[in-house]
């Protein structure tokens, strides 16, 4: 029997995986989210889209490539029509990867075809013109992303960012061709491929542009980008007759104590912590303090407060404190240390009865999901930018919001925890 799977996606962090799955579900595709390649099921059932959450964004390149290869191997029996690589809308990566190198893994799996790279996310103010990425009205290299502690983005031309990450030629799809529609997009992309440039940066400014790009690329074996272009794929599949439009089922409410764990040092997360602190207790942890000491202190602080309402525990810090931690430990080790602390806290808090958990930061979310032993998630349909709510499969009911550090309304912490107690 032929598999029903139309799309299999690899997401380079957990918040992106939840966002992608939510958008696919909102488009009517029956979608499953699993954690890591080993969680890809042998029986896909009637799912039309499968999202595999990885922690590959800042992993060593060899590790990221190995995870992608393992995922592809597990996916092979399901024969998905398309493989999709989901990365951040600000193209977060380093010269060594992990966008171009992982895209090569996917590119090798099917017949030769162009591969579009489309991080544009108009709702979040991320757009691409002349292959340059803009964050609202700033070029990427002039935006706050230039100060990112893990992936400082100091170049705005996506061709120059992608080229060092791949052995394949990098081309461009200009805005004029995008405006002409799917047929013109396909012709231009095929010409770029014939000229030795199969990896193609796609200009896109509006949702209409993304719709055209999705329609143009839906029959090619590989597509890469943010969740925003993937949101238009189900519509293209309905047009092709590959699926019927479906209304996504809602998730049931979950009640119980609630907590926020904030590990991102993005400006937006720190603003959200400040807003949450106006009504609820917040504990700031020192990322340089011994982990056992911080863990014991945080749990003792949380215990008498959980029954009174939601709490927040954070390792988020301003750029000066982040720089000090990185100077003492190194950039990646400093981040991993904070993630490990918050992951251990999550595990302990769930044991103490927490049933609604909001985690801020993609890498932190990955660490928390790993510590909780979660392998399969039910994702609510997409609601708003930066807010992805899901339920963890298992004996203990647990509602999670895994959010990007850079996104979400300033007041989203309290509001999202309240929404978890309603049907989603």
mmCIF file of C-alpha atoms in Angstrom:
data_model
loop_
_atom_site.group_PDB
_atom_site.id
_atom_site.type_symbol
_atom_site.label_atom_id
_atom_site.label_comp_id
_atom_site.label_asym_id
_atom_site.label_seq_id
_atom_site.Cartn_x
_atom_site.Cartn_y
_atom_site.Cartn_z
ATOM 1 C CA UNK A 1 0.000 0.000 0.000
ATOM 2 C CA UNK A 2 1.386 3.411 -0.950
ATOM 3 C CA UNK A 3 2.249 5.758 1.891
ATOM 4 C CA UNK A 4 -0.016 8.759 2.468
ATOM 5 C CA UNK A 5 3.009 10.855 3.433
ATOM 6 C CA UNK A 6 3.357 13.926 1.228
ATOM 7 C CA UNK A 7 5.985 15.835 3.196
ATOM 8 C CA UNK A 8 8.701 14.890 5.664
ATOM 9 C CA UNK A 9 10.402 17.851 7.311
ATOM 10 C CA UNK A 10 13.554 18.218 9.361
ATOM 11 C CA UNK A 11 13.488 21.240 11.669
ATOM 12 C CA UNK A 12 16.785 22.498 13.075
ATOM 13 C CA UNK A 13 15.310 23.375 16.462
ATOM 14 C CA UNK A 14 12.253 22.510 18.522
ATOM 15 C CA UNK A 15 10.391 25.801 18.446
ATOM 16 C CA UNK A 16 10.641 25.818 14.672
ATOM 17 C CA UNK A 17 9.372 22.238 14.537
ATOM 18 C CA UNK A 18 6.278 23.122 16.567
ATOM 19 C CA UNK A 19 5.598 26.218 14.473
ATOM 20 C CA UNK A 20 5.953 24.255 11.231
ATOM 21 C CA UNK A 21 3.671 21.440 12.400
ATOM 22 C CA UNK A 22 1.088 23.980 13.591
ATOM 23 C CA UNK A 23 1.023 25.729 10.216
ATOM 24 C CA UNK A 24 0.700 22.465 8.314
ATOM 25 C CA UNK A 25 -2.184 21.426 10.571
ATOM 26 C CA UNK A 26 -3.892 24.777 10.054
ATOM 27 C CA UNK A 27 -3.668 24.117 6.324
ATOM 28 C CA UNK A 28 -5.608 20.890 6.826
ATOM 29 C CA UNK A 29 -2.756 18.380 6.580
ATOM 30 C CA UNK A 30 -2.782 15.520 9.054
ATOM 31 C CA UNK A 31 0.524 16.199 10.775
ATOM 32 C CA UNK A 32 2.653 14.405 13.355
ATOM 33 C CA UNK A 33 5.629 15.831 15.252
ATOM 34 C CA UNK A 34 8.334 13.500 16.543
ATOM 35 C CA UNK A 35 11.510 14.192 18.478
ATOM 36 C CA UNK A 36 14.676 13.016 16.767
ATOM 37 C CA UNK A 37 15.290 10.531 13.947
ATOM 38 C CA UNK A 38 14.871 7.473 16.160
ATOM 39 C CA UNK A 39 11.280 8.504 16.921
ATOM 40 C CA UNK A 40 10.193 8.282 13.269
ATOM 41 C CA UNK A 41 7.523 5.542 13.407
ATOM 42 C CA UNK A 42 7.539 2.409 11.302
ATOM 43 C CA UNK A 43 3.808 2.874 10.715
ATOM 44 C CA UNK A 44 2.936 6.360 9.512
ATOM 45 C CA UNK A 45 -0.800 5.645 9.457
ATOM 46 C CA UNK A 46 -2.747 8.207 7.459
ATOM 47 C CA UNK A 47 -0.489 11.155 8.306
ATOM 48 C CA UNK A 48 0.206 13.454 5.371
ATOM 49 C CA UNK A 49 3.052 15.416 6.965
ATOM 50 C CA UNK A 50 5.712 14.383 9.442
ATOM 51 C CA UNK A 51 7.943 16.900 11.217
ATOM 52 C CA UNK A 52 11.146 15.673 12.851
ATOM 53 C CA UNK A 53 12.532 18.000 15.517
ATOM 54 C CA UNK A 54 16.334 18.123 15.662
ATOM 55 C CA UNK A 55 18.851 20.147 17.671
ATOM 56 C CA UNK A 56 21.134 20.804 14.736
ATOM 57 C CA UNK A 57 21.254 24.589 14.366
ATOM 58 C CA UNK A 58 24.484 25.098 16.313
ATOM 59 C CA UNK A 59 25.624 21.473 16.444
ATOM 60 C CA UNK A 60 29.031 20.535 15.024
ATOM 61 C CA UNK A 61 28.562 20.107 11.238
ATOM 62 C CA UNK A 62 29.363 16.410 11.287
ATOM 63 C CA UNK A 63 26.757 15.838 13.978
ATOM 64 C CA UNK A 64 24.097 17.818 12.072
ATOM 65 C CA UNK A 65 24.788 15.928 8.849
ATOM 66 C CA UNK A 66 24.708 12.574 10.654
ATOM 67 C CA UNK A 67 21.332 13.404 12.220
ATOM 68 C CA UNK A 68 19.928 14.345 8.805
ATOM 69 C CA UNK A 69 21.277 11.160 7.229
ATOM 70 C CA UNK A 70 19.774 9.058 10.016
ATOM 71 C CA UNK A 71 16.414 10.768 9.576
ATOM 72 C CA UNK A 72 16.455 10.238 5.819
ATOM 73 C CA UNK A 73 17.206 6.554 6.327
ATOM 74 C CA UNK A 74 14.242 6.154 8.704
ATOM 75 C CA UNK A 75 12.010 8.054 6.260
ATOM 76 C CA UNK A 76 12.994 6.031 3.203
ATOM 77 C CA UNK A 77 10.306 3.298 3.611
ATOM 78 C CA UNK A 78 7.580 5.967 3.750
ATOM 79 C CA UNK A 79 8.605 7.496 0.401
ATOM 80 C CA UNK A 80 7.471 11.071 1.054
ATOM 81 C CA UNK A 81 6.862 13.154 -2.066
ATOM 82 C CA UNK A 82 8.940 16.012 -0.652
ATOM 83 C CA UNK A 83 11.678 16.554 1.912
ATOM 84 C CA UNK A 84 11.660 19.933 3.635
ATOM 85 C CA UNK A 85 14.421 21.572 5.669
ATOM 86 C CA UNK A 86 13.078 24.111 8.147
ATOM 87 C CA UNK A 87 15.437 26.745 9.570
ATOM 88 C CA UNK A 88 15.074 30.094 11.263
ATOM 89 C CA UNK A 89 13.544 33.027 9.377
ATOM 90 C CA UNK A 90 16.746 34.969 10.059
ATOM 91 C CA UNK A 91 18.812 32.174 8.436
ATOM 92 C CA UNK A 92 20.630 31.529 11.733
ATOM 93 C CA UNK A 93 23.793 29.582 10.926
ATOM 94 C CA UNK A 94 27.579 29.723 10.844
ATOM 95 C CA UNK A 95 30.071 29.490 7.985
ATOM 96 C CA UNK A 96 30.410 25.790 8.776
ATOM 97 C CA UNK A 97 26.645 25.126 8.638
ATOM 98 C CA UNK A 98 24.090 23.896 9.272
ATOM 99 C CA UNK A 99 21.820 24.894 6.402
ATOM 100 C CA UNK A 100 23.733 24.248 3.196
ATOM 101 C CA UNK A 101 25.410 21.061 4.389
ATOM 102 C CA UNK A 102 22.152 19.538 5.663
ATOM 103 C CA UNK A 103 20.313 20.626 2.509
ATOM 104 C CA UNK A 104 22.910 18.654 0.530
ATOM 105 C CA UNK A 105 21.926 15.514 2.437
ATOM 106 C CA UNK A 106 18.310 15.976 1.341
ATOM 107 C CA UNK A 107 19.290 16.975 -2.198
ATOM 108 C CA UNK A 108 21.107 13.670 -2.708
ATOM 109 C CA UNK A 109 17.958 11.644 -2.004
ATOM 110 C CA UNK A 110 15.877 12.444 -5.085
ATOM 111 C CA UNK A 111 16.154 13.146 -8.772
ATOM 112 C CA UNK A 112 18.174 16.287 -9.551
ATOM 113 C CA UNK A 113 16.008 19.382 -9.257
ATOM 114 C CA UNK A 114 16.344 22.971 -8.094
ATOM 115 C CA UNK A 115 16.208 23.620 -4.350
ATOM 116 C CA UNK A 116 14.701 26.902 -3.223
ATOM 117 C CA UNK A 117 15.881 28.590 -0.025
ATOM 118 C CA UNK A 118 13.093 30.786 1.295
ATOM 119 C CA UNK A 119 13.368 32.039 4.888
ATOM 120 C CA UNK A 120 10.922 34.941 4.320
ATOM 121 C CA UNK A 121 8.321 35.280 7.060
ATOM 122 C CA UNK A 122 6.335 38.444 6.307
ATOM 123 C CA UNK A 123 4.248 38.150 9.480
ATOM 124 C CA UNK A 124 7.486 38.393 11.485
ATOM 125 C CA UNK A 125 8.938 41.160 9.326
ATOM 126 C CA UNK A 126 11.497 38.862 7.638
ATOM 127 C CA UNK A 127 11.652 39.442 3.886
ATOM 128 C CA UNK A 128 14.157 38.803 1.098
ATOM 129 C CA UNK A 129 14.891 41.150 -1.806
ATOM 130 C CA UNK A 130 17.838 40.846 -4.194
ATOM 131 C CA UNK A 131 18.870 37.875 -2.027
ATOM 132 C CA UNK A 132 19.335 40.202 0.967
ATOM 133 C CA UNK A 133 17.447 39.407 4.155
ATOM 134 C CA UNK A 134 15.646 42.217 5.935
ATOM 135 C CA UNK A 135 14.399 42.260 9.537
ATOM 136 C CA UNK A 136 11.558 44.759 9.265
ATOM 137 C CA UNK A 137 13.275 47.832 7.758
ATOM 138 C CA UNK A 138 16.834 46.792 8.661
ATOM 139 C CA UNK A 139 19.247 44.610 6.772
ATOM 140 C CA UNK A 140 19.989 41.430 8.695
ATOM 141 C CA UNK A 141 23.567 42.516 9.430
ATOM 142 C CA UNK A 142 22.324 45.799 10.891
ATOM 143 C CA UNK A 143 19.581 44.239 13.012
ATOM 144 C CA UNK A 144 19.871 42.910 16.589
ATOM 145 C CA UNK A 145 20.685 39.521 15.031
ATOM 146 C CA UNK A 146 24.250 40.753 14.581
ATOM 147 C CA UNK A 147 24.598 40.390 18.364
ATOM 148 C CA UNK A 148 23.173 36.866 18.649
ATOM 149 C CA UNK A 149 25.385 35.040 21.172
ATOM 150 C CA UNK A 150 25.353 31.747 19.221
ATOM 151 C CA UNK A 151 24.842 32.700 15.568
ATOM 152 C CA UNK A 152 25.781 36.351 15.074
ATOM 153 C CA UNK A 153 24.478 37.315 11.632
ATOM 154 C CA UNK A 154 26.890 39.914 10.243
ATOM 155 C CA UNK A 155 26.131 39.402 6.539
ATOM 156 C CA UNK A 156 22.819 40.225 4.829
ATOM 157 C CA UNK A 157 23.384 38.625 1.405
ATOM 158 C CA UNK A 158 22.082 35.074 1.802
ATOM 159 C CA UNK A 159 24.166 33.888 -1.145
ATOM 160 C CA UNK A 160 27.310 34.798 0.772
ATOM 161 C CA UNK A 161 26.022 33.124 3.912
ATOM 162 C CA UNK A 162 25.021 29.913 2.136
ATOM 163 C CA UNK A 163 28.024 29.500 -0.185
ATOM 164 C CA UNK A 164 30.598 28.505 2.494
ATOM 165 C CA UNK A 165 28.188 25.864 3.813
ATOM 166 C CA UNK A 166 27.827 23.872 0.592
ATOM 167 C CA UNK A 167 29.861 22.476 -2.280
ATOM 168 C CA UNK A 168 26.985 23.210 -4.682
ATOM 169 C CA UNK A 169 26.514 26.407 -6.663
ATOM 170 C CA UNK A 170 24.291 29.100 -5.179
ATOM 171 C CA UNK A 171 21.964 31.095 -7.435
ATOM 172 C CA UNK A 172 19.199 33.644 -7.054
ATOM 173 C CA UNK A 173 15.515 33.958 -7.927
ATOM 174 C CA UNK A 174 14.812 37.687 -8.393
ATOM 175 C CA UNK A 175 11.594 39.345 -7.336
ATOM 176 C CA UNK A 176 10.544 40.082 -10.914
ATOM 177 C CA UNK A 177 10.288 36.353 -11.666
ATOM 178 C CA UNK A 178 8.397 35.697 -8.427
ATOM 179 C CA UNK A 179 5.805 38.302 -9.392
ATOM 180 C CA UNK A 180 5.292 36.544 -12.741
ATOM 181 C CA UNK A 181 3.995 33.438 -10.965
ATOM 182 C CA UNK A 182 4.759 29.713 -10.619
ATOM 183 C CA UNK A 183 5.593 28.975 -14.272
ATOM 184 C CA UNK A 184 8.157 31.789 -14.427
ATOM 185 C CA UNK A 185 9.606 30.691 -11.090
ATOM 186 C CA UNK A 186 10.070 27.144 -12.376
ATOM 187 C CA UNK A 187 11.667 28.271 -15.635
ATOM 188 C CA UNK A 188 14.143 30.540 -13.863
ATOM 189 C CA UNK A 189 15.012 27.929 -11.228
ATOM 190 C CA UNK A 190 15.614 25.256 -13.862
ATOM 191 C CA UNK A 191 17.881 27.669 -15.757
ATOM 192 C CA UNK A 192 19.872 28.325 -12.585
ATOM 193 C CA UNK A 193 20.193 24.578 -12.028
ATOM 194 C CA UNK A 194 21.386 24.065 -15.615
ATOM 195 C CA UNK A 195 24.003 26.775 -15.037
ATOM 196 C CA UNK A 196 25.411 24.848 -12.070
ATOM 197 C CA UNK A 197 23.549 26.763 -9.350
ATOM 198 C CA UNK A 198 20.913 24.329 -7.986
ATOM 199 C CA UNK A 199 20.685 25.990 -4.549
ATOM 200 C CA UNK A 200 18.629 29.131 -5.153
ATOM 201 C CA UNK A 201 17.904 32.035 -2.813
ATOM 202 C CA UNK A 202 14.298 33.106 -3.458
ATOM 203 C CA UNK A 203 13.144 36.688 -3.087
ATOM 204 C CA UNK A 204 9.819 36.998 -1.244
ATOM 205 C CA UNK A 205 8.144 39.961 0.411
ATOM 206 C CA UNK A 206 4.454 39.081 0.766
ATOM 207 C CA UNK A 207 2.320 36.050 1.530
ATOM 208 C CA UNK A 208 1.259 36.063 -2.128
ATOM 209 C CA UNK A 209 4.915 35.578 -3.071
ATOM 210 C CA UNK A 210 5.162 32.586 -0.747
ATOM 211 C CA UNK A 211 1.999 31.092 -2.226
ATOM 212 C CA UNK A 212 3.503 31.331 -5.720
ATOM 213 C CA UNK A 213 6.793 29.821 -4.576
ATOM 214 C CA UNK A 214 5.039 26.912 -2.843
ATOM 215 C CA UNK A 215 2.952 26.233 -5.947
ATOM 216 C CA UNK A 216 6.078 26.306 -8.116
ATOM 217 C CA UNK A 217 8.168 24.014 -5.914
ATOM 218 C CA UNK A 218 5.600 21.523 -4.610
ATOM 219 C CA UNK A 219 6.530 18.853 -7.176
ATOM 220 C CA UNK A 220 10.287 19.095 -6.621
ATOM 221 C CA UNK A 221 11.770 16.575 -4.184
ATOM 222 C CA UNK A 222 13.342 19.138 -1.822
ATOM 223 C CA UNK A 223 12.344 22.550 -0.508
ATOM 224 C CA UNK A 224 13.933 24.583 2.284
ATOM 225 C CA UNK A 225 12.827 27.619 4.222
ATOM 226 C CA UNK A 226 10.931 28.952 7.175
ATOM 227 C CA UNK A 227 7.543 27.702 8.262
ATOM 228 C CA UNK A 228 5.842 30.539 6.383
ATOM 229 C CA UNK A 229 6.376 29.052 2.919
ATOM 230 C CA UNK A 230 5.443 25.582 4.172
ATOM 231 C CA UNK A 231 2.118 26.990 5.366
ATOM 232 C CA UNK A 232 1.111 27.329 1.694
ATOM 233 C CA UNK A 233 1.982 23.759 0.736
ATOM 234 C CA UNK A 234 -1.304 22.118 1.828
ATOM 235 C CA UNK A 235 -3.201 24.465 -0.481
ATOM 236 C CA UNK A 236 -0.940 23.372 -3.339
ATOM 237 C CA UNK A 237 -1.507 19.719 -2.457
ATOM 238 C CA UNK A 238 -5.277 20.188 -2.536
ATOM 239 C CA UNK A 239 -4.954 21.791 -5.978
ATOM 240 C CA UNK A 240 -2.894 18.800 -7.142
ATOM 241 C CA UNK A 241 -5.486 16.386 -5.784
ATOM 242 C CA UNK A 242 -3.014 14.851 -3.323
ATOM 243 C CA UNK A 243 -5.211 15.577 -0.303
ATOM 244 C CA UNK A 244 -8.613 16.927 0.580
ATOM 245 C CA UNK A 245 -9.040 20.056 2.657
ATOM 246 C CA UNK A 246 -9.522 19.018 6.275
ATOM 247 C CA UNK A 247 -10.492 20.938 9.369
ATOM 248 C CA UNK A 248 -7.795 20.270 11.985
ATOM 249 C CA UNK A 249 -9.083 18.789 15.263
ATOM 250 C CA UNK A 250 -8.530 20.813 18.428
ATOM 251 C CA UNK A 251 -6.533 19.771 21.480
ATOM 252 C CA UNK A 252 -8.313 19.346 24.831
ATOM 253 C CA UNK A 253 -7.650 21.702 27.767
ATOM 254 C CA UNK A 254 -5.057 20.843 30.391
ATOM 255 C CA UNK A 255 -5.205 22.214 33.925
ATOM 256 C CA UNK A 256 -2.687 22.266 36.740
ATOM 257 C CA UNK A 257 0.269 24.295 37.988
ATOM 258 C CA UNK A 258 2.138 26.330 35.379
ATOM 259 C CA UNK A 259 5.710 27.508 34.902
ATOM 260 C CA UNK A 260 7.806 29.470 32.429
ATOM 261 C CA UNK A 261 11.430 28.502 31.786
ATOM 262 C CA UNK A 262 13.249 31.195 29.822
ATOM 263 C CA UNK A 263 16.669 30.403 28.431
ATOM 264 C CA UNK A 264 16.817 32.688 25.412
ATOM 265 C CA UNK A 265 18.794 35.901 25.775
ATOM 266 C CA UNK A 266 16.955 37.556 22.880
ATOM 267 C CA UNK A 267 15.653 41.052 23.518
ATOM 268 C CA UNK A 268 12.066 39.890 23.067
ATOM 269 C CA UNK A 269 12.335 37.115 25.658
ATOM 270 C CA UNK A 270 13.820 39.504 28.196
ATOM 271 C CA UNK A 271 10.954 41.939 27.521
ATOM 272 C CA UNK A 272 8.462 39.118 28.021
ATOM 273 C CA UNK A 273 10.076 38.177 31.341
ATOM 274 C CA UNK A 274 9.825 41.789 32.542
ATOM 275 C CA UNK A 275 6.157 41.943 31.542
ATOM 276 C CA UNK A 276 5.396 38.625 33.272
ATOM 277 C CA UNK A 277 7.143 39.866 36.434
ATOM 278 C CA UNK A 278 4.567 42.649 36.792
ATOM 279 C CA UNK A 279 2.026 40.077 38.040
ATOM 280 C CA UNK A 280 3.927 36.884 38.845
ATOM 281 C CA UNK A 281 7.095 35.823 40.672
ATOM 282 C CA UNK A 282 10.282 35.547 38.602
ATOM 283 C CA UNK A 283 13.584 34.008 39.680
ATOM 284 C CA UNK A 284 16.770 35.049 37.868
ATOM 285 C CA UNK A 285 19.501 32.408 37.966
ATOM 286 C CA UNK A 286 23.208 33.091 37.562
ATOM 287 C CA UNK A 287 24.474 31.045 34.594
ATOM 288 C CA UNK A 288 27.933 30.853 36.199
ATOM 289 C CA UNK A 289 26.732 29.417 39.519
ATOM 290 C CA UNK A 290 27.204 25.665 40.133
ATOM 291 C CA UNK A 291 24.313 23.725 38.585
ATOM 292 C CA UNK A 292 23.463 21.684 41.690
ATOM 293 C CA UNK A 293 23.331 24.835 43.805
ATOM 294 C CA UNK A 294 21.120 26.672 41.290
ATOM 295 C CA UNK A 295 18.812 23.680 40.897
ATOM 296 C CA UNK A 296 18.273 23.275 44.645
ATOM 297 C CA UNK A 297 17.731 27.022 45.078
ATOM 298 C CA UNK A 298 15.216 27.211 42.228
ATOM 299 C CA UNK A 299 13.170 24.223 43.410
ATOM 300 C CA UNK A 300 13.041 25.524 46.978
ATOM 301 C CA UNK A 301 11.923 28.909 45.635
ATOM 302 C CA UNK A 302 9.266 27.397 43.364
ATOM 303 C CA UNK A 303 7.672 24.927 45.783
ATOM 304 C CA UNK A 304 5.578 27.359 47.878
ATOM 305 C CA UNK A 305 4.634 29.498 44.867
ATOM 306 C CA UNK A 306 3.342 26.977 42.316
ATOM 307 C CA UNK A 307 -0.105 26.598 43.889
ATOM 308 C CA UNK A 308 -0.580 30.382 43.924
ATOM 309 C CA UNK A 309 -0.223 30.821 40.168
ATOM 310 C CA UNK A 310 2.331 30.610 37.360
ATOM 311 C CA UNK A 311 6.008 31.275 38.020
ATOM 312 C CA UNK A 312 9.013 32.039 35.815
ATOM 313 C CA UNK A 313 12.597 30.862 36.216
ATOM 314 C CA UNK A 314 15.097 32.370 33.812
ATOM 315 C CA UNK A 315 18.754 32.301 32.866
ATOM 316 C CA UNK A 316 18.188 35.062 30.303
ATOM 317 C CA UNK A 317 20.676 37.905 30.604
ATOM 318 C CA UNK A 318 21.630 41.174 28.965
ATOM 319 C CA UNK A 319 24.495 41.227 26.414
ATOM 320 C CA UNK A 320 27.093 42.197 29.025
ATOM 321 C CA UNK A 321 26.297 39.258 31.290
ATOM 322 C CA UNK A 322 26.118 36.920 28.303
ATOM 323 C CA UNK A 323 29.558 38.113 27.188
ATOM 324 C CA UNK A 324 30.946 37.498 30.671
ATOM 325 C CA UNK A 325 29.581 33.935 30.730
ATOM 326 C CA UNK A 326 30.937 33.249 27.260
ATOM 327 C CA UNK A 327 34.343 34.634 28.218
ATOM 328 C CA UNK A 328 34.441 32.324 31.218
ATOM 329 C CA UNK A 329 33.069 29.167 29.580
ATOM 330 C CA UNK A 330 33.050 29.652 25.790
ATOM 331 C CA UNK A 331 30.007 30.578 23.686
ATOM 332 C CA UNK A 332 28.552 27.106 23.058
ATOM 333 C CA UNK A 333 29.424 25.645 26.508
ATOM 334 C CA UNK A 334 27.840 28.648 28.237
ATOM 335 C CA UNK A 335 24.613 28.118 26.350
ATOM 336 C CA UNK A 336 24.624 24.381 26.916
ATOM 337 C CA UNK A 337 25.171 24.891 30.655
ATOM 338 C CA UNK A 338 22.104 27.125 30.968
ATOM 339 C CA UNK A 339 20.048 24.726 28.846
ATOM 340 C CA UNK A 340 21.040 21.759 31.013
ATOM 341 C CA UNK A 341 20.028 23.622 34.162
ATOM 342 C CA UNK A 342 16.600 24.556 32.811
ATOM 343 C CA UNK A 343 16.095 21.028 31.467
ATOM 344 C CA UNK A 344 16.801 19.577 34.908
ATOM 345 C CA UNK A 345 14.395 22.105 36.400
ATOM 346 C CA UNK A 346 11.680 21.110 33.929
ATOM 347 C CA UNK A 347 12.034 17.459 34.839
ATOM 348 C CA UNK A 348 11.844 18.234 38.569
ATOM 349 C CA UNK A 349 8.912 20.638 38.200
ATOM 350 C CA UNK A 350 6.865 18.107 36.226
ATOM 351 C CA UNK A 351 7.532 15.552 38.966
ATOM 352 C CA UNK A 352 6.204 18.154 41.420
ATOM 353 C CA UNK A 353 2.965 18.491 39.473
ATOM 354 C CA UNK A 354 3.518 21.167 36.827
ATOM 355 C CA UNK A 355 1.202 20.431 33.901
ATOM 356 C CA UNK A 356 1.516 23.612 31.814
ATOM 357 C CA UNK A 357 5.013 24.571 30.762
ATOM 358 C CA UNK A 358 6.172 27.422 28.529
ATOM 359 C CA UNK A 359 9.797 27.275 27.359
ATOM 360 C CA UNK A 360 11.440 30.290 25.714
ATOM 361 C CA UNK A 361 14.310 29.563 23.326
ATOM 362 C CA UNK A 362 14.826 26.973 20.616
ATOM 363 C CA UNK A 363 17.898 25.326 22.107
ATOM 364 C CA UNK A 364 16.389 25.431 25.606
ATOM 365 C CA UNK A 365 13.210 23.826 24.265
ATOM 366 C CA UNK A 366 15.234 21.000 22.778
ATOM 367 C CA UNK A 367 17.022 20.389 26.053
ATOM 368 C CA UNK A 368 13.742 20.403 28.006
ATOM 369 C CA UNK A 369 11.979 18.012 25.627
ATOM 370 C CA UNK A 370 14.983 15.689 25.790
ATOM 371 C CA UNK A 371 15.091 15.731 29.589
ATOM 372 C CA UNK A 372 11.377 14.941 29.781
ATOM 373 C CA UNK A 373 11.832 11.959 27.468
ATOM 374 C CA UNK A 374 9.197 13.215 25.025
ATOM 375 C CA UNK A 375 9.233 11.526 21.611
ATOM 376 C CA UNK A 376 5.836 12.345 20.115
ATOM 377 C CA UNK A 377 3.799 15.569 20.254
ATOM 378 C CA UNK A 378 0.296 16.589 19.220
ATOM 379 C CA UNK A 379 0.408 20.158 17.957
ATOM 380 C CA UNK A 380 -2.436 22.668 18.045
ATOM 381 C CA UNK A 381 -3.263 24.513 14.815
ATOM 382 C CA UNK A 382 -1.321 27.732 14.281
ATOM 383 C CA UNK A 383 -2.711 30.675 16.235
ATOM 384 C CA UNK A 384 -0.210 33.504 16.193
ATOM 385 C CA UNK A 385 3.440 34.184 15.631
ATOM 386 C CA UNK A 386 5.726 32.838 18.333
ATOM 387 C CA UNK A 387 3.030 30.771 20.038
ATOM 388 C CA UNK A 388 3.146 27.046 19.333
ATOM 389 C CA UNK A 389 1.194 24.890 21.777
ATOM 390 C CA UNK A 390 1.408 21.116 21.899
ATOM 391 C CA UNK A 391 0.569 18.162 24.105
ATOM 392 C CA UNK A 392 3.112 15.524 25.031
ATOM 393 C CA UNK A 393 1.993 11.971 24.509
ATOM 394 C CA UNK A 394 2.275 9.940 27.692
ATOM 395 C CA UNK A 395 0.611 8.883 30.924
ATOM 396 C CA UNK A 396 0.903 12.357 32.478
ATOM 397 C CA UNK A 397 -1.047 15.088 30.642
ATOM 398 C CA UNK A 398 1.363 17.895 29.812
ATOM 399 C CA UNK A 399 0.774 21.027 27.750
ATOM 400 C CA UNK A 400 3.846 22.715 26.305
ATOM 401 C CA UNK A 401 4.506 25.976 24.560
ATOM 402 C CA UNK A 402 7.914 25.876 22.867
ATOM 403 C CA UNK A 403 8.593 29.380 21.649
ATOM 404 C CA UNK A 404 11.327 31.080 19.699
ATOM 405 C CA UNK A 405 13.314 33.494 21.821
ATOM 406 C CA UNK A 406 12.936 36.259 19.262
ATOM 407 C CA UNK A 407 9.178 36.055 18.688
ATOM 408 C CA UNK A 408 5.843 36.443 20.405
ATOM 409 C CA UNK A 409 3.881 39.334 21.848
ATOM 410 C CA UNK A 410 5.325 40.931 24.968
ATOM 411 C CA UNK A 411 2.378 39.725 27.096
ATOM 412 C CA UNK A 412 2.261 36.186 25.705
ATOM 413 C CA UNK A 413 3.554 34.272 28.750
ATOM 414 C CA UNK A 414 0.494 34.678 30.959
ATOM 415 C CA UNK A 415 -1.966 34.655 28.071
ATOM 416 C CA UNK A 416 -0.589 31.431 26.609
ATOM 417 C CA UNK A 417 -0.611 29.610 29.939
ATOM 418 C CA UNK A 418 -4.274 30.610 30.331
ATOM 419 C CA UNK A 419 -5.105 29.433 26.796
ATOM 420 C CA UNK A 420 -3.718 25.979 27.623
ATOM 421 C CA UNK A 421 -6.713 25.584 29.949
ATOM 422 C CA UNK A 422 -9.118 25.942 27.004
ATOM 423 C CA UNK A 423 -9.697 23.860 23.889
ATOM 424 C CA UNK A 424 -7.034 24.722 21.313
#
